């Protein structure tokens, strides 16, 4: 039961993190991307009117009273004023624009020619790091693909704004659903893994628990005053298992004695370094000899015990030899 509670908790945590990312980060990036595309689809006159309105509301930059300065045709640069100070606004309409320090210096030169106190570079394109550094030196404020949508969003039409935000919300909802399924899958896998681990531990625990009682019973048949460590080493506890008394379905204590006997015998077998039981049905063998030489000896020992004839044997690579781990069985079910 605890494994499934753990799986549910893990799935909820992962889904919560994914949801936060989708709605707080990914949705905002999606909205900016579609918003810039919508702005780029406007005609120049519509785009420039939105920019002028935004500058008037947020920067208090108003059209010049001098008609000569306002009469600049369809140029992407136009002058605005704030408290009798001129500002040159350069609107580069389109997503393809890429600006560096050279382009910013050209705008700075135009500012000096028109007597502007400051400048604004507005584009749906991109201004690189050198351009941003140069703009800061030249008192030019930059609005590009990183922050232009936030600036102009309140001034676009309601239909455009709702369309862009709707697309971003639907995409975030779809990705949140996908993330929920992925989180549930990961949680289920984690729960199944935990359950499998607990099952393996439960299967091994009776075998381990049976070791102490078996030693005590062997010691009780001898001298009761003998220390426990000495009793565990008496011949009664270490005597080899008689092959004529094997049973196919032994109790845990008997199976443990079989496994101990196999491990001791393999440790004395030529070409075999050790045999260690990883689980009730898995024997890990460290070897120094070739498979062809040691495998018959391993099977000869395992087949003495009906309960161990079908166990899996993990043959580990020999020291200093480039080999892969091999899994074999002496007999199949």
Short mmCIF file of C-alpha atoms in Angstrom, two decimals:
data_model
loop_
_atom_site.label_atom_id
_atom_site.label_comp_id
_atom_site.label_asym_id
_atom_site.label_seq_id
_atom_site.Cartn_x
_atom_site.Cartn_y
_atom_site.Cartn_z
CA UNK A 1 0.00 0.00 0.00
CA UNK A 2 2.83 2.36 0.87
CA UNK A 3 4.37 1.86 -2.59
CA UNK A 4 1.23 3.17 -4.29
CA UNK A 5 1.00 6.12 -1.89
CA UNK A 6 4.62 6.88 -2.77
CA UNK A 7 3.83 6.58 -6.48
CA UNK A 8 0.85 8.94 -6.17
CA UNK A 9 2.87 11.49 -4.18
CA UNK A 10 5.71 11.40 -6.71
CA UNK A 11 3.28 11.80 -9.62
CA UNK A 12 1.57 14.77 -7.95
CA UNK A 13 4.88 16.50 -7.21
CA UNK A 14 6.14 16.03 -10.76
CA UNK A 15 2.83 17.16 -12.22
CA UNK A 16 2.79 20.22 -9.96
CA UNK A 17 6.30 21.23 -11.03
CA UNK A 18 5.47 20.68 -14.69
CA UNK A 19 2.23 22.67 -14.37
CA UNK A 20 4.04 25.58 -12.74
CA UNK A 21 6.62 25.60 -15.52
CA UNK A 22 4.02 25.34 -18.30
CA UNK A 23 1.86 28.19 -17.00
CA UNK A 24 4.44 30.52 -15.48
CA UNK A 25 7.30 30.14 -17.95
CA UNK A 26 6.33 28.24 -21.09
CA UNK A 27 2.97 29.97 -21.56
CA UNK A 28 4.61 33.41 -21.31
CA UNK A 29 7.22 32.47 -23.93
CA UNK A 30 4.51 31.10 -26.23
CA UNK A 31 2.44 34.26 -25.84
CA UNK A 32 5.45 36.46 -26.64
CA UNK A 33 6.27 34.41 -29.74
CA UNK A 34 2.74 34.57 -31.13
CA UNK A 35 2.35 38.19 -30.06
CA UNK A 36 5.44 39.24 -32.01
CA UNK A 37 4.17 37.32 -35.03
CA UNK A 38 0.85 39.18 -34.77
CA UNK A 39 2.61 42.54 -34.53
CA UNK A 40 4.78 41.70 -37.52
CA UNK A 41 1.61 40.99 -39.51
CA UNK A 42 0.33 44.55 -39.04
CA UNK A 43 0.75 47.21 -41.69
CA UNK A 44 3.39 49.84 -41.00
CA UNK A 45 0.84 52.58 -40.35
CA UNK A 46 -1.04 50.43 -37.80
CA UNK A 47 2.17 49.44 -36.07
CA UNK A 48 3.47 53.01 -35.86
CA UNK A 49 0.15 54.25 -34.45
CA UNK A 50 0.30 51.63 -31.69
CA UNK A 51 3.88 52.66 -30.91
CA UNK A 52 2.96 56.36 -30.78
CA UNK A 53 0.07 55.63 -28.42
CA UNK A 54 2.28 53.54 -26.14
CA UNK A 55 4.96 56.25 -26.06
CA UNK A 56 2.37 58.90 -25.25
CA UNK A 57 0.86 56.94 -22.38
CA UNK A 58 3.99 55.40 -20.87
CA UNK A 59 6.74 57.93 -21.71
CA UNK A 60 4.70 61.12 -22.16
CA UNK A 61 6.28 61.48 -25.60
CA UNK A 62 3.97 63.51 -27.84
CA UNK A 63 4.08 64.56 -31.53
CA UNK A 64 6.08 67.67 -32.31
CA UNK A 65 4.23 70.95 -32.76
CA UNK A 66 6.60 71.84 -35.62
CA UNK A 67 4.87 70.60 -38.76
CA UNK A 68 8.16 70.42 -40.65
CA UNK A 69 9.60 67.91 -38.23
CA UNK A 70 6.41 65.84 -38.28
CA UNK A 71 6.30 65.67 -42.06
CA UNK A 72 8.72 62.75 -42.49
CA UNK A 73 6.63 60.63 -44.88
CA UNK A 74 6.64 56.88 -44.24
CA UNK A 75 10.15 56.85 -42.71
CA UNK A 76 10.66 54.32 -39.93
CA UNK A 77 12.15 57.12 -37.77
CA UNK A 78 10.05 59.89 -36.29
CA UNK A 79 10.52 62.59 -33.67
CA UNK A 80 8.51 62.97 -30.46
CA UNK A 81 8.89 65.53 -27.71
CA UNK A 82 8.76 65.56 -23.93
CA UNK A 83 8.84 68.92 -22.17
CA UNK A 84 10.38 70.60 -25.24
CA UNK A 85 13.05 67.87 -25.49
CA UNK A 86 13.18 65.87 -28.68
CA UNK A 87 13.35 62.06 -28.81
CA UNK A 88 14.09 60.09 -31.95
CA UNK A 89 12.04 56.91 -32.23
CA UNK A 90 13.28 54.32 -34.71
CA UNK A 91 10.64 51.66 -35.56
CA UNK A 92 12.08 48.73 -37.49
CA UNK A 93 8.95 46.78 -38.36
CA UNK A 94 9.58 43.06 -38.97
CA UNK A 95 10.95 39.90 -37.35
CA UNK A 96 13.98 39.61 -39.63
CA UNK A 97 15.87 42.60 -38.20
CA UNK A 98 19.16 41.88 -36.42
CA UNK A 99 21.00 44.81 -34.80
CA UNK A 100 24.55 45.09 -33.55
CA UNK A 101 26.66 47.95 -32.21
CA UNK A 102 27.10 49.42 -35.71
CA UNK A 103 23.35 49.81 -36.24
CA UNK A 104 22.98 51.42 -32.83
CA UNK A 105 25.77 53.89 -33.63
CA UNK A 106 23.94 54.87 -36.81
CA UNK A 107 20.85 55.66 -34.73
CA UNK A 108 23.02 57.72 -32.36
CA UNK A 109 24.35 59.71 -35.32
CA UNK A 110 20.78 60.39 -36.49
CA UNK A 111 19.94 61.60 -32.97
CA UNK A 112 22.73 64.16 -33.09
CA UNK A 113 21.67 65.36 -36.55
CA UNK A 114 18.07 65.94 -35.41
CA UNK A 115 19.03 67.44 -32.06
CA UNK A 116 17.34 64.64 -30.09
CA UNK A 117 18.14 64.26 -26.39
CA UNK A 118 17.50 60.52 -26.44
CA UNK A 119 16.38 57.68 -28.65
CA UNK A 120 14.27 54.56 -28.71
CA UNK A 121 14.88 51.54 -30.90
CA UNK A 122 11.68 49.54 -31.36
CA UNK A 123 11.60 46.29 -33.37
CA UNK A 124 10.14 42.80 -33.41
CA UNK A 125 13.65 41.65 -34.33
CA UNK A 126 16.69 41.09 -32.12
CA UNK A 127 19.41 43.34 -30.71
CA UNK A 128 22.54 41.44 -29.72
CA UNK A 129 24.63 41.98 -26.61
CA UNK A 130 27.08 44.40 -28.25
CA UNK A 131 24.15 46.45 -29.53
CA UNK A 132 22.57 46.57 -26.06
CA UNK A 133 25.85 47.71 -24.49
CA UNK A 134 26.30 50.42 -27.12
CA UNK A 135 22.68 51.55 -26.71
CA UNK A 136 23.25 52.02 -22.99
CA UNK A 137 26.27 54.21 -23.70
CA UNK A 138 24.37 56.31 -26.27
CA UNK A 139 21.24 56.86 -24.08
CA UNK A 140 19.11 54.71 -26.40
CA UNK A 141 16.33 52.59 -24.94
CA UNK A 142 15.77 49.26 -26.71
CA UNK A 143 12.51 47.35 -27.13
CA UNK A 144 13.03 44.16 -29.15
CA UNK A 145 11.65 40.62 -29.21
CA UNK A 146 12.36 40.22 -25.49
CA UNK A 147 10.11 43.00 -24.19
CA UNK A 148 8.21 44.58 -27.09
CA UNK A 149 5.04 42.49 -26.68
CA UNK A 150 4.70 43.47 -23.01
CA UNK A 151 5.04 47.12 -24.04
CA UNK A 152 2.45 47.07 -26.83
CA UNK A 153 0.05 44.38 -25.57
CA UNK A 154 -2.33 46.87 -23.87
CA UNK A 155 -2.62 48.90 -27.11
CA UNK A 156 -3.39 46.22 -29.70
CA UNK A 157 -6.97 45.36 -30.60
CA UNK A 158 -8.98 43.16 -28.27
CA UNK A 159 -9.32 40.50 -30.95
CA UNK A 160 -5.56 40.27 -31.43
CA UNK A 161 -4.87 40.20 -27.70
CA UNK A 162 -7.49 37.50 -27.02
CA UNK A 163 -6.28 35.41 -29.95
CA UNK A 164 -2.66 35.47 -28.81
CA UNK A 165 -3.42 34.76 -25.15
CA UNK A 166 -5.92 32.06 -26.12
CA UNK A 167 -3.32 30.24 -28.22
CA UNK A 168 -0.82 30.38 -25.36
CA UNK A 169 -3.37 29.10 -22.83
CA UNK A 170 -4.52 26.22 -25.01
CA UNK A 171 -0.95 25.16 -25.67
CA UNK A 172 -0.14 25.34 -21.95
CA UNK A 173 -3.24 23.26 -21.12
CA UNK A 174 -2.30 20.63 -23.72
CA UNK A 175 1.27 20.40 -22.47
CA UNK A 176 0.03 20.23 -18.88
CA UNK A 177 -2.11 17.21 -19.77
CA UNK A 178 0.83 15.51 -21.45
CA UNK A 179 2.99 16.26 -18.41
CA UNK A 180 0.30 14.76 -16.16
CA UNK A 181 0.35 11.49 -18.11
CA UNK A 182 4.14 11.42 -18.02
CA UNK A 183 4.18 12.11 -14.26
CA UNK A 184 1.62 9.33 -13.67
CA UNK A 185 3.73 6.90 -15.69
CA UNK A 186 6.88 7.77 -13.75
CA UNK A 187 4.99 7.44 -10.47
CA UNK A 188 3.65 4.00 -11.42
CA UNK A 189 7.11 2.82 -12.45
CA UNK A 190 8.57 4.09 -9.18
CA UNK A 191 5.80 2.39 -7.20
CA UNK A 192 6.28 -0.90 -9.03
CA UNK A 193 10.04 -0.69 -8.50
CA UNK A 194 9.58 -0.07 -4.79
CA UNK A 195 7.08 -2.92 -4.54
CA UNK A 196 9.47 -5.28 -6.34
CA UNK A 197 12.31 -4.30 -4.01
CA UNK A 198 10.14 -4.92 -0.96
CA UNK A 199 9.06 -8.29 -2.35
CA UNK A 200 12.68 -9.34 -2.90
CA UNK A 201 13.60 -8.28 0.64
CA UNK A 202 10.62 -10.18 2.05
CA UNK A 203 11.69 -13.28 0.13
CA UNK A 204 15.22 -13.07 1.50
CA UNK A 205 14.29 -12.23 5.09
CA UNK A 206 13.01 -15.73 6.05
CA UNK A 207 16.27 -17.24 4.81
CA UNK A 208 18.37 -14.75 6.77
CA UNK A 209 16.21 -15.09 9.87
CA UNK A 210 16.59 -18.85 9.80
CA UNK A 211 20.38 -18.68 10.13
CA UNK A 212 20.48 -17.84 13.85
CA UNK A 213 17.96 -20.50 14.97
CA UNK A 214 19.80 -23.13 12.95
CA UNK A 215 23.07 -22.27 14.67
CA UNK A 216 21.41 -22.28 18.09
CA UNK A 217 19.86 -25.70 17.53
CA UNK A 218 23.22 -27.10 16.43
CA UNK A 219 24.91 -25.60 19.47
CA UNK A 220 22.23 -26.89 21.87
CA UNK A 221 23.09 -30.43 20.85
CA UNK A 222 26.63 -29.86 22.15
CA UNK A 223 28.05 -28.03 25.12
CA UNK A 224 25.64 -25.32 26.39
CA UNK A 225 28.53 -23.38 27.94
CA UNK A 226 30.38 -22.99 24.63
CA UNK A 227 30.40 -19.38 23.32
CA UNK A 228 28.13 -18.62 20.37
CA UNK A 229 31.02 -17.82 18.04
CA UNK A 230 32.64 -21.19 18.90
CA UNK A 231 29.38 -23.09 18.46
CA UNK A 232 28.88 -21.70 14.95
CA UNK A 233 32.21 -23.25 13.96
CA UNK A 234 31.55 -26.76 15.32
CA UNK A 235 31.60 -29.68 12.88
CA UNK A 236 27.82 -30.10 13.25
CA UNK A 237 27.23 -26.65 11.74
CA UNK A 238 29.82 -26.91 8.96
CA UNK A 239 29.41 -30.52 7.95
CA UNK A 240 28.72 -30.99 4.22
CA UNK A 241 25.16 -31.72 3.21
CA UNK A 242 24.49 -35.34 2.40
CA UNK A 243 23.43 -35.59 -1.26
CA UNK A 244 21.26 -38.64 -0.55
CA UNK A 245 18.94 -36.68 1.72
CA UNK A 246 18.10 -33.82 -0.65
CA UNK A 247 14.51 -32.65 -1.01
CA UNK A 248 13.05 -30.69 -3.94
CA UNK A 249 11.06 -28.18 -1.86
CA UNK A 250 13.03 -27.53 1.35
CA UNK A 251 12.06 -25.16 4.12
CA UNK A 252 13.99 -21.86 4.32
CA UNK A 253 16.49 -23.13 6.89
CA UNK A 254 17.29 -26.23 4.83
CA UNK A 255 17.58 -24.22 1.63
CA UNK A 256 20.04 -21.93 3.38
CA UNK A 257 22.18 -24.92 4.34
CA UNK A 258 22.14 -26.08 0.71
CA UNK A 259 23.25 -22.65 -0.47
CA UNK A 260 26.01 -22.44 2.13
CA UNK A 261 27.28 -25.85 1.12
CA UNK A 262 27.37 -24.82 -2.56
CA UNK A 263 29.26 -21.61 -1.74
CA UNK A 264 31.87 -23.46 0.34
CA UNK A 265 32.38 -26.10 -2.32
CA UNK A 266 32.73 -23.55 -5.13
CA UNK A 267 35.31 -21.60 -3.11
CA UNK A 268 37.50 -24.75 -3.22
CA UNK A 269 36.78 -25.50 -6.88
CA UNK A 270 39.67 -24.88 -9.33
CA UNK A 271 39.04 -21.86 -11.51
CA UNK A 272 36.33 -20.48 -9.20
CA UNK A 273 37.08 -17.67 -6.73
CA UNK A 274 33.74 -17.50 -4.93
CA UNK A 275 30.03 -18.14 -5.25
CA UNK A 276 27.72 -15.67 -3.50
CA UNK A 277 23.92 -15.91 -3.36
CA UNK A 278 22.34 -12.62 -4.32
CA UNK A 279 18.78 -13.91 -3.94
CA UNK A 280 17.15 -17.29 -3.41
CA UNK A 281 17.37 -17.98 -7.12
CA UNK A 282 20.49 -16.05 -8.20
CA UNK A 283 24.10 -17.17 -7.68
CA UNK A 284 26.92 -14.74 -8.49
CA UNK A 285 30.19 -16.47 -9.39
CA UNK A 286 33.62 -14.82 -9.42
CA UNK A 287 36.00 -16.89 -11.48
CA UNK A 288 39.58 -17.03 -12.72
CA UNK A 289 39.09 -19.86 -15.20
CA UNK A 290 37.47 -20.09 -18.62
CA UNK A 291 33.73 -20.79 -18.96
CA UNK A 292 34.38 -24.11 -20.64
CA UNK A 293 36.42 -25.29 -17.67
CA UNK A 294 34.45 -23.93 -14.71
CA UNK A 295 30.84 -24.20 -15.93
CA UNK A 296 30.64 -28.06 -15.75
CA UNK A 297 32.07 -27.92 -12.21
CA UNK A 298 29.50 -25.32 -11.15
CA UNK A 299 26.61 -27.35 -12.59
CA UNK A 300 27.96 -30.53 -11.02
CA UNK A 301 27.66 -28.93 -7.61
CA UNK A 302 24.26 -27.27 -8.18
CA UNK A 303 22.66 -30.40 -9.63
CA UNK A 304 23.35 -32.24 -6.39
CA UNK A 305 20.45 -30.24 -4.95
CA UNK A 306 17.04 -30.55 -6.67
CA UNK A 307 16.01 -27.17 -5.24
CA UNK A 308 19.02 -25.43 -6.84
CA UNK A 309 19.22 -27.06 -10.26
CA UNK A 310 17.29 -24.30 -12.04
CA UNK A 311 18.78 -21.24 -10.35
CA UNK A 312 20.26 -18.44 -12.45
CA UNK A 313 24.06 -18.22 -12.41
CA UNK A 314 25.69 -14.85 -12.95
CA UNK A 315 29.16 -15.44 -14.39
CA UNK A 316 31.16 -12.28 -13.74
CA UNK A 317 34.09 -11.27 -15.98
CA UNK A 318 37.53 -12.57 -15.07
CA UNK A 319 39.94 -9.98 -13.62
CA UNK A 320 41.86 -8.22 -16.38
CA UNK A 321 39.81 -9.80 -19.17
CA UNK A 322 37.37 -7.77 -21.27
CA UNK A 323 34.25 -9.87 -20.93
CA UNK A 324 30.59 -9.16 -20.31
CA UNK A 325 28.46 -10.56 -17.50
CA UNK A 326 26.81 -13.82 -18.57
CA UNK A 327 23.64 -15.43 -17.24
CA UNK A 328 23.23 -19.19 -17.50
CA UNK A 329 21.17 -22.07 -16.07
CA UNK A 330 22.24 -25.64 -15.58
CA UNK A 331 18.70 -26.82 -16.11
CA UNK A 332 15.45 -25.18 -17.14
CA UNK A 333 12.03 -25.71 -15.64
#
